[in-house]
Short mmCIF file of C-alpha atoms and ligand atoms in Angstrom, two decimals:
data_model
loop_
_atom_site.label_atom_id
_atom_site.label_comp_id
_atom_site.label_asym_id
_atom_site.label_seq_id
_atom_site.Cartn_x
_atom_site.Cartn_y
_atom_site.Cartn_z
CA UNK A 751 -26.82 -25.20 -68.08
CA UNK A 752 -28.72 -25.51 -71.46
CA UNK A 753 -29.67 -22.33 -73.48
CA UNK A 754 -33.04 -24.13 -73.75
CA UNK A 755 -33.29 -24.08 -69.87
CA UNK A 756 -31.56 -20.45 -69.40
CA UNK A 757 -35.04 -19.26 -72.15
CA UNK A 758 -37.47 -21.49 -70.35
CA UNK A 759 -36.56 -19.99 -66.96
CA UNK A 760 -36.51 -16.25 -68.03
CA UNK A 761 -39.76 -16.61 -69.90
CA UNK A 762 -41.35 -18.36 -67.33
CA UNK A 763 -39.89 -16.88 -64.08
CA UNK A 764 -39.22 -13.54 -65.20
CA UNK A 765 -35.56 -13.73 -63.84
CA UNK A 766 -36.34 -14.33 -60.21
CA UNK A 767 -32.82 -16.13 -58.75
CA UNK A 768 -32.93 -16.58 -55.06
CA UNK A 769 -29.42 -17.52 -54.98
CA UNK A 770 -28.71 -13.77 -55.74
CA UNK A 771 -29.09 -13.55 -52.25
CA UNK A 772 -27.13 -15.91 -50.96
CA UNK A 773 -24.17 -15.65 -53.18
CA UNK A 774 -22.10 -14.20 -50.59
CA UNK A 775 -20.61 -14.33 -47.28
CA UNK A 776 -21.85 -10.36 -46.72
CA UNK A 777 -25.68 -10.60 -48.52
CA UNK A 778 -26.30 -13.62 -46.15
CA UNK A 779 -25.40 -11.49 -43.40
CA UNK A 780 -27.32 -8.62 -44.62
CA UNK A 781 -30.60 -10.81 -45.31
CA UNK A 782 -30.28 -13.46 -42.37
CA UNK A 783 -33.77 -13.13 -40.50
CA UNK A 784 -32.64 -14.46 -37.03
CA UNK A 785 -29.85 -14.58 -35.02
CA UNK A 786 -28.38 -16.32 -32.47
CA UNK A 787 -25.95 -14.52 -29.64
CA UNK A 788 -24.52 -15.18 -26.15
CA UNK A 789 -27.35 -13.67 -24.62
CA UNK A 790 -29.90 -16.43 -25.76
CA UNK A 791 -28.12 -19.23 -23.98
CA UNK A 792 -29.00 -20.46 -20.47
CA UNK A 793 -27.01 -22.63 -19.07
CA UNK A 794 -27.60 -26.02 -16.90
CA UNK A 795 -25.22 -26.91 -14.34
CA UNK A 796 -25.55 -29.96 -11.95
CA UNK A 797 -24.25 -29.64 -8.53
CA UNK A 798 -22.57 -32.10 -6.06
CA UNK A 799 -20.96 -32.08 -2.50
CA UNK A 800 -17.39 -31.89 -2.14
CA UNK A 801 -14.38 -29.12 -2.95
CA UNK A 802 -12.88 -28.95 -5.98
CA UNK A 803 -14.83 -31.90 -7.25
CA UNK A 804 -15.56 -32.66 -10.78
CA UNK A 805 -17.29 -35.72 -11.37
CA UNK A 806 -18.01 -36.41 -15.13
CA UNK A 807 -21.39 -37.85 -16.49
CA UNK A 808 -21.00 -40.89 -18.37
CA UNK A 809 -23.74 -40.24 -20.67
CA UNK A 810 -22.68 -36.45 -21.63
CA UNK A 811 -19.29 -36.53 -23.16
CA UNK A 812 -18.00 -33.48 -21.98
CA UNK A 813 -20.03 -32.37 -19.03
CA UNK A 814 -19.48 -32.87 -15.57
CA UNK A 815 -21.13 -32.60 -12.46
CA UNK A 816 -19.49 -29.87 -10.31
CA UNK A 817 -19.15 -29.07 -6.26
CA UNK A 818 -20.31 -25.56 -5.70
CA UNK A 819 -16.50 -23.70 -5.45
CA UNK A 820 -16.45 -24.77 -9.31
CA UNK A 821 -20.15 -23.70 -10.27
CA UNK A 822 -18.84 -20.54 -9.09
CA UNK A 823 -15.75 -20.39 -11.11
CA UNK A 824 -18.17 -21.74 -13.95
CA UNK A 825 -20.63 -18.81 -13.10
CA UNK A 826 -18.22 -16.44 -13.68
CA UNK A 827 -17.06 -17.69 -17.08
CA UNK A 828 -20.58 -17.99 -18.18
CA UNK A 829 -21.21 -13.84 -17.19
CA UNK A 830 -17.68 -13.22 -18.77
CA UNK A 831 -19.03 -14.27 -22.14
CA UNK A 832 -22.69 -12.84 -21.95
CA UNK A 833 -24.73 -15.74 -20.72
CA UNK A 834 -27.80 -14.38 -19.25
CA UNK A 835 -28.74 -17.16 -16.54
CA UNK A 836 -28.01 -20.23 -14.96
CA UNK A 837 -30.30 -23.51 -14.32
CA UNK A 838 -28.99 -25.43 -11.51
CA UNK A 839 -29.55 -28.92 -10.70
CA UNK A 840 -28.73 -30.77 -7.51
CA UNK A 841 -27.37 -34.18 -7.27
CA UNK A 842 -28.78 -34.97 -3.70
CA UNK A 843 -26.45 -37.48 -2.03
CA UNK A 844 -28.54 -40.95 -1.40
CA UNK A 845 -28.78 -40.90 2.27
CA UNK A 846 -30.73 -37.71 2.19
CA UNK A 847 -33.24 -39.21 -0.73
CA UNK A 848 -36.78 -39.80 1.19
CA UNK A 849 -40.02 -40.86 -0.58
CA UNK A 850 -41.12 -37.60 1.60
CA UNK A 851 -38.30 -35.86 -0.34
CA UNK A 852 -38.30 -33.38 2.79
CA UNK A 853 -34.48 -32.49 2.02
CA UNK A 854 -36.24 -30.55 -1.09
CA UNK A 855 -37.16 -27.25 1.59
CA UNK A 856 -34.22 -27.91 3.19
CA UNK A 857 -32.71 -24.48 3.94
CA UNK A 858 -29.38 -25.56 3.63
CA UNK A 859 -29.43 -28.11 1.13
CA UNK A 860 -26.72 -28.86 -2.06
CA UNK A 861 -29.09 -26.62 -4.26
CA UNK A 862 -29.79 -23.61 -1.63
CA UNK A 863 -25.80 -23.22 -0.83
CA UNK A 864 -25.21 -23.45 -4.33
CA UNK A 865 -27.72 -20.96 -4.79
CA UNK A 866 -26.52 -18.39 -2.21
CA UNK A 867 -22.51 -18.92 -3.22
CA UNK A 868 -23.19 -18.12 -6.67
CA UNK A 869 -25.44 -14.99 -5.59
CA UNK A 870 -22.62 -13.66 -3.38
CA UNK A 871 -19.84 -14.32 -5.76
CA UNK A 872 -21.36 -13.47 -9.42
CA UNK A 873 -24.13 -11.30 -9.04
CA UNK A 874 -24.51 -10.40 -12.29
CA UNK A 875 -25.59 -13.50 -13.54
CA UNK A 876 -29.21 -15.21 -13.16
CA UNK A 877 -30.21 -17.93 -10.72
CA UNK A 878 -32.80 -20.16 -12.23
CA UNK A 879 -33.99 -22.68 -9.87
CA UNK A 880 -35.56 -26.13 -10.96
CA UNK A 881 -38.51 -26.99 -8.27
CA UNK A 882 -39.20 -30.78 -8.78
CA UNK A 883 -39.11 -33.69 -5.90
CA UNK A 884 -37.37 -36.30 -8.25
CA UNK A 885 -34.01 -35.03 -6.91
CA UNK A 886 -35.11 -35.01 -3.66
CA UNK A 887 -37.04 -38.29 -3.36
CA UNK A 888 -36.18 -42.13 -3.28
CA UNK A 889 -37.98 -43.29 -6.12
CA UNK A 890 -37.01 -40.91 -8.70
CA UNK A 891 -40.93 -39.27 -9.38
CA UNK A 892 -40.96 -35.59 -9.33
CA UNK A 893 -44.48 -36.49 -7.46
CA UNK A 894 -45.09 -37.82 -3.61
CA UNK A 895 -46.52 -41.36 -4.15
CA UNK A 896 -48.65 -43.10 -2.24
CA UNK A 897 -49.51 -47.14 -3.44
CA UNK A 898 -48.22 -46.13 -7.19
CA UNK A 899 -50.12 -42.85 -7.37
CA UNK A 900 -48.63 -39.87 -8.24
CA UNK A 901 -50.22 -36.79 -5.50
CA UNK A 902 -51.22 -34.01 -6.99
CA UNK A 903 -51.86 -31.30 -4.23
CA UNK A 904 -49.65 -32.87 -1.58
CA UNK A 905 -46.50 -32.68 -4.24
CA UNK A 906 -47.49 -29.06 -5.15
CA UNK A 907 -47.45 -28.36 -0.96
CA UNK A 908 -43.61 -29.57 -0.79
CA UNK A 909 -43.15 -27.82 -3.75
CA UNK A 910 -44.03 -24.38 -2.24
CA UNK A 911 -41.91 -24.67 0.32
CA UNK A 912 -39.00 -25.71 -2.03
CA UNK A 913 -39.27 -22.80 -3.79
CA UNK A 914 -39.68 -20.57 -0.82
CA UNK A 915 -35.90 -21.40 0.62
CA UNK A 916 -34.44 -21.53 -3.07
CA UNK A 917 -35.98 -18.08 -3.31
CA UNK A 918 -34.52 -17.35 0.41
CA UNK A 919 -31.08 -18.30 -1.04
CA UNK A 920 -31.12 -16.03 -4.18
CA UNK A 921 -32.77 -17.54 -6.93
CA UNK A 922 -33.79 -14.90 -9.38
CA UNK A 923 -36.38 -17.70 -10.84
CA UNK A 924 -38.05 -20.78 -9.84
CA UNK A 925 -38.94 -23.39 -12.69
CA UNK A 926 -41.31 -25.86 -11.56
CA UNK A 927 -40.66 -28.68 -13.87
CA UNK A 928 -42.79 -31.20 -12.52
CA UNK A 929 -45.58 -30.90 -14.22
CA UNK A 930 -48.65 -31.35 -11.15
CA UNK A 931 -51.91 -29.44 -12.19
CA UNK A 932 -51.89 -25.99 -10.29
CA UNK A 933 -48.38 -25.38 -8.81
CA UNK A 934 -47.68 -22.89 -10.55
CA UNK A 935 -50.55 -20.44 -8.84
CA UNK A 936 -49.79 -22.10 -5.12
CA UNK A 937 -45.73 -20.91 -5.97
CA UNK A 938 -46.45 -17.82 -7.06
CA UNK A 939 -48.74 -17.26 -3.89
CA UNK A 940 -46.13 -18.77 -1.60
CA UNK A 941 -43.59 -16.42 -2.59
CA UNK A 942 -45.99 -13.13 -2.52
CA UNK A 943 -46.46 -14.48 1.01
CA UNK A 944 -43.14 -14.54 1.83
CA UNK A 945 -42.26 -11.31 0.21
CA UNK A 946 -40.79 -12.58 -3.02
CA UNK A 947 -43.12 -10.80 -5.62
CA UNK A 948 -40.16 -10.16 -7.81
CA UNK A 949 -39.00 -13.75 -7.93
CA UNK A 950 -40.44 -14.77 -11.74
CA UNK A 951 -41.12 -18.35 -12.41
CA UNK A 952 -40.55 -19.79 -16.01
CA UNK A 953 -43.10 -23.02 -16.00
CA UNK A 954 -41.91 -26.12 -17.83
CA UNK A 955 -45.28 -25.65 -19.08
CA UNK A 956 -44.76 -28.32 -22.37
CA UNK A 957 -43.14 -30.92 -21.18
CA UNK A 958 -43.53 -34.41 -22.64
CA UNK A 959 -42.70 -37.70 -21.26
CA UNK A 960 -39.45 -38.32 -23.08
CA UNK A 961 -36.74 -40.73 -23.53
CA UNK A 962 -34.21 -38.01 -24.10
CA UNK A 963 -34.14 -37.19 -20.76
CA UNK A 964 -32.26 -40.73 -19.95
CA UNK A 965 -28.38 -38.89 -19.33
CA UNK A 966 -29.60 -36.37 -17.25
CA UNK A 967 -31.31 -39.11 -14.91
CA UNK A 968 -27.78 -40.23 -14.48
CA UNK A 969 -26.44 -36.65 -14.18
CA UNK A 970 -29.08 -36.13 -10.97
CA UNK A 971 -28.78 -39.34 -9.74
CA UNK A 972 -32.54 -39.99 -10.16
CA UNK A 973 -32.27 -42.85 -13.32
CA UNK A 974 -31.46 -46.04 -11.35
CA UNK A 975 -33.80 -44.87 -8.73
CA UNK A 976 -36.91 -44.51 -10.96
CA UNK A 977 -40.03 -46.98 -10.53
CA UNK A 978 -42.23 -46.54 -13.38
CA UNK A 979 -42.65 -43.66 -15.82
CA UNK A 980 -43.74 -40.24 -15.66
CA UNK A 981 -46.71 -40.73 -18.12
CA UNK A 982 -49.41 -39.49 -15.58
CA UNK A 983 -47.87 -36.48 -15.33
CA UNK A 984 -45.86 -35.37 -18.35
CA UNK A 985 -47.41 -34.49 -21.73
CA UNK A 986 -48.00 -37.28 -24.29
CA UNK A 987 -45.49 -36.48 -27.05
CA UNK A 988 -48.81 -37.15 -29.64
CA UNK A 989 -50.26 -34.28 -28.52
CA UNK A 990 -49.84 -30.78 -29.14
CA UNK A 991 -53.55 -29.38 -28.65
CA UNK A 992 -52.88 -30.18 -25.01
CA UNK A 993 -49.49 -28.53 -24.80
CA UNK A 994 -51.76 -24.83 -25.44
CA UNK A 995 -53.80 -25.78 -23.37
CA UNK A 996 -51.24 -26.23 -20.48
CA UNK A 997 -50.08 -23.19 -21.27
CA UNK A 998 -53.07 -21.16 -20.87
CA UNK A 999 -53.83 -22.20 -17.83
CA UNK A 1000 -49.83 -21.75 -16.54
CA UNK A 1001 -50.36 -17.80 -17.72
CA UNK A 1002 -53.61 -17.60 -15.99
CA UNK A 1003 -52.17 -18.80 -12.76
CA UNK A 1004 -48.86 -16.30 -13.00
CA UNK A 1005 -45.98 -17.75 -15.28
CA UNK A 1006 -43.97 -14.99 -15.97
CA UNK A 1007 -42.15 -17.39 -18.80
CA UNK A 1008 -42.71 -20.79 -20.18
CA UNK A 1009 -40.55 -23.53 -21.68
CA UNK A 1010 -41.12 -26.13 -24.28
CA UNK A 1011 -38.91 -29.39 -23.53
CA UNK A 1012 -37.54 -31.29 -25.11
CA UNK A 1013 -36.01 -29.23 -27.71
CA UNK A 1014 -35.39 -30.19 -31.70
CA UNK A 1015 -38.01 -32.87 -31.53
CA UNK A 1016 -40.85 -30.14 -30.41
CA UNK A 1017 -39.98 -27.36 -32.82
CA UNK A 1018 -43.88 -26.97 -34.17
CA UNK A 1019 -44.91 -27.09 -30.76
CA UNK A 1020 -42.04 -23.72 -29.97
CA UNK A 1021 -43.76 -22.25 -33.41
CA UNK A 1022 -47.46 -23.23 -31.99
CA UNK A 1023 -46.96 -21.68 -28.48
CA UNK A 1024 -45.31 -18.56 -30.49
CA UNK A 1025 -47.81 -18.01 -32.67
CA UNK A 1026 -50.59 -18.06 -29.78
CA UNK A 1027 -49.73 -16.46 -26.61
CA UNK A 1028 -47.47 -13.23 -26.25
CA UNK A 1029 -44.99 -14.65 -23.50
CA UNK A 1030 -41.48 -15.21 -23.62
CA UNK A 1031 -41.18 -18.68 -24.77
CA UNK A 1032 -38.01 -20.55 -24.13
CA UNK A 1033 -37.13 -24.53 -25.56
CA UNK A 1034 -35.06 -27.10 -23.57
CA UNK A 1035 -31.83 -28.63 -25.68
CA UNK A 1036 -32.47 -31.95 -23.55
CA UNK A 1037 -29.06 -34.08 -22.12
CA UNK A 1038 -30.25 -37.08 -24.86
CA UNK A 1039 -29.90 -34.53 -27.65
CA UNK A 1040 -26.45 -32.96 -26.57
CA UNK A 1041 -25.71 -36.69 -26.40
CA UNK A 1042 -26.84 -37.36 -29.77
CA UNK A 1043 -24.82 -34.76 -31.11
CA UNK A 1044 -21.54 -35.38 -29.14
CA UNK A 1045 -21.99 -38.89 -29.74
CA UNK A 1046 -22.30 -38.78 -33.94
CA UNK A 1047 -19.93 -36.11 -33.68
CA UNK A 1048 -17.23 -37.64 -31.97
CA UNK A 1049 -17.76 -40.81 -34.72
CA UNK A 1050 -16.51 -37.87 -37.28
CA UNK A 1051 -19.94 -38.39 -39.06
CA UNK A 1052 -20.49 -34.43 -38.38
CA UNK A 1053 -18.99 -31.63 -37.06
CA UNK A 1054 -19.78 -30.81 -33.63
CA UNK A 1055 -19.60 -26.68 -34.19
CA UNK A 1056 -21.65 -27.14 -37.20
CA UNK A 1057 -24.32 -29.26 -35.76
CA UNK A 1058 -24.56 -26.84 -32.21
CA UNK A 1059 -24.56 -23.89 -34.39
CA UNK A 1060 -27.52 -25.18 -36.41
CA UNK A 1061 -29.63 -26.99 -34.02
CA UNK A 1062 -29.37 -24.03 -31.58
CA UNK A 1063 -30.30 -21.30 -34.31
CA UNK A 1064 -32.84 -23.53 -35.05
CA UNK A 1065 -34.38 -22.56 -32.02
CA UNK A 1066 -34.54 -19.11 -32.70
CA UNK A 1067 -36.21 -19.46 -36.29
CA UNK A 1068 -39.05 -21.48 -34.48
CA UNK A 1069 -39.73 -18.43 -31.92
CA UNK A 1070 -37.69 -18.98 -29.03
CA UNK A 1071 -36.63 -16.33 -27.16
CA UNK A 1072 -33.41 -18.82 -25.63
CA UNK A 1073 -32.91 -21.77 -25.25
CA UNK A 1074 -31.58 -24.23 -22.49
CA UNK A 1075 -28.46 -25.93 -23.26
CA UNK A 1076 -25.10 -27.86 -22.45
CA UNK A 1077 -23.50 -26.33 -25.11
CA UNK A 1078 -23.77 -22.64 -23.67
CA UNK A 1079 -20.19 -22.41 -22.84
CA UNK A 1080 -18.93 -23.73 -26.16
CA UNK A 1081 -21.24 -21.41 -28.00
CA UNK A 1082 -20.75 -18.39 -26.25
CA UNK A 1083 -17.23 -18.42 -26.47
CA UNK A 1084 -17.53 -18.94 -30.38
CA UNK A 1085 -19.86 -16.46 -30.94
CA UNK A 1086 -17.47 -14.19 -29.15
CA UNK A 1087 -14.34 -15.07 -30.90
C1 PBG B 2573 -36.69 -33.21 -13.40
C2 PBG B 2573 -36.10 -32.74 -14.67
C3 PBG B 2573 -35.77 -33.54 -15.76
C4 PBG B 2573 -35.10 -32.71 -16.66
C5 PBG B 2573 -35.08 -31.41 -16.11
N1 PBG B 2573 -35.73 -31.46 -14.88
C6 PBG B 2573 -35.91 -35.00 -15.99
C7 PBG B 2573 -37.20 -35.65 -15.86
O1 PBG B 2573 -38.27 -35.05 -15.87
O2 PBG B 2573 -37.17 -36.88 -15.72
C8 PBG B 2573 -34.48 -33.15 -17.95
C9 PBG B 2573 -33.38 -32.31 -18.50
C10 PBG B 2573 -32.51 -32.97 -19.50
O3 PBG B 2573 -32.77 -34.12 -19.93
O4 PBG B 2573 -31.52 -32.34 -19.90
N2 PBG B 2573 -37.94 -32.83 -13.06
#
């Protein structure tokens, strides 16, 4: 460092040095302004038939699809090291796929059994139930179509009733993530009806039409099935006016929580929501960007703890109160080490 500099910066800054505060392992503890713990982390599983089954995705390095014995034994891992919740997705064998999707308020279906064994065995954790049709139905839409248009108010009717027996079974929350106008109101109404006024729904209320959602299309089973895309339905990722306004409308009709999703890509849109409504507000870690990440990663261009670490605190300095992600295990575990 030049003298000349060393003059210039003291004259001219009057000795302000923000490294002072970072020049040590303890004053970036002591001035850190978020944090990131065990209890932010909600955890997606996806389900499948069978005992003692463990089918791997090919997309997602590292996770595989479970039958319900192991989503228990993976329940009670995830409550061992703090994890608040759950979000449990079926993978709905093909021959009970309808373009009905009637195996969706099924009583007894993959998701409800999962639902209830988990309950039973590992009450201490949270049951978040996804209510959509596309891993119900034979064409892979989360909507009932009829000649290549997506219903509206007939998809939110079978989506009542889903989330009437998942709420039957023991799910603590149902999160529509469909995105049809109005469900959210005709849910919460079908489960006052049916007694379940303390069942809370989280809305996928931000939820754009995204290509990062490719793995977990093969994790559900839905990808090869899917005719067409799910423009008409989820948000245009060039808008975030529109996102607001989606969410408005889900808090008028009764969201007790929302969700942006996907996750790193729609940080301003976290901050926006944040910075607007006073809601729990929680972001979706999507399976393309644990892929991304386990994919560079396991090229030994980065380090995988490094790169969960940061992309999940991330989600905290934008405003999120947690965040959904297939790296809850691995986190929890070394945040608790
Ligand atoms: C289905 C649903 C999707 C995801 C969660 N629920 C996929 C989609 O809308 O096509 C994506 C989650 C992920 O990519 O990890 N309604």
């Amino acid at each position: 460092m030049s003298e000349r500099w060393v003059k210039h910066d003291m004259d001219f800054l009057a000795g302000r040095r923000h490294r002072r505060l970072r020049q040590s392992g303890w004053m970036r503890d002591l001035v850190r302004e978020t944090s990131l713990s065990p209890s932010d982390l909600i955890w997606p599983l996806f389900v499948i038939e069978g005992k003692n089954e463990r089918a791997p995705v090919k997309s997602m390095p590292g996770v595989d699809r479970l039958s319900i014995d192991l989503v228990v034994q993976a329940a009670r891992e995830a409550a061992a090291e703090g994890i608040p919740a759950l979000a449990i997705f079926p993978n709905t064998p093909g021959h009970l796929r309808s373009d009905g999707a009637e195996e969706a308020y099924n009583p007894d279906n993959l998701m409800c059994r999962t639902l209830s064994a988990v309950k039973q065995a590992v009450p201490e954790i949270g049951l978040i139930a996804d209510v959509a049709l596309d891993e119900y139905s034979s064409n892979g839409q989360d909507g009932l179509v009829r000649d290549g248009v997506i219903l509206n108010d007939e998809t939110v009717e079978v989506m009542v009733k889903s989330a009437i027996v998942q709420a039957h079974a023991g799910a603590d929350v149902i999160a529509p993530s469909d995105m049809m106008d109005g469900r959210v109101f005709a849910i919460r109404q079908g489960l006052d009806a049916e007694g379940f006024d303390g069942t809370a729904i989280m809305s996928y209320t931000a939820k754009y039409a995204s290509a990062f959602y490719g793995p977990f299309r093969d994790a559900v089973g839905s990808g090869e099935r899917l005719v067409g895309d799910k423009r008409t339905y989820q948000l245009d990722y060039a808008n975030s006016d529109e996102a607001l306004r989606e969410i408005a409308q889900d808090l008028d009709e009764g969201a007790d929580m929302v969700m942006v999703k996907p996750g790193l890509p729609y940080l301003d849109i976290v901050r926006r929501v944040r910075d607007n409504f006073n809601v729990p507000v929680f972001a979706y870690q999507v399976s393309g960007e644990y892929t991304m990440i386990t994919l560079a990663c396991q090229t030994g261009v980065m380090d995988r703890t490094a790169a969960m670490l940061e992309s999940l605190h991330a989600f905290k300095r934008a405003g999120a109160k947690g965040v959904l992600t297939y790296f809850a295990l691995e986190t929890a575990r070394l945040l608790n080490r």
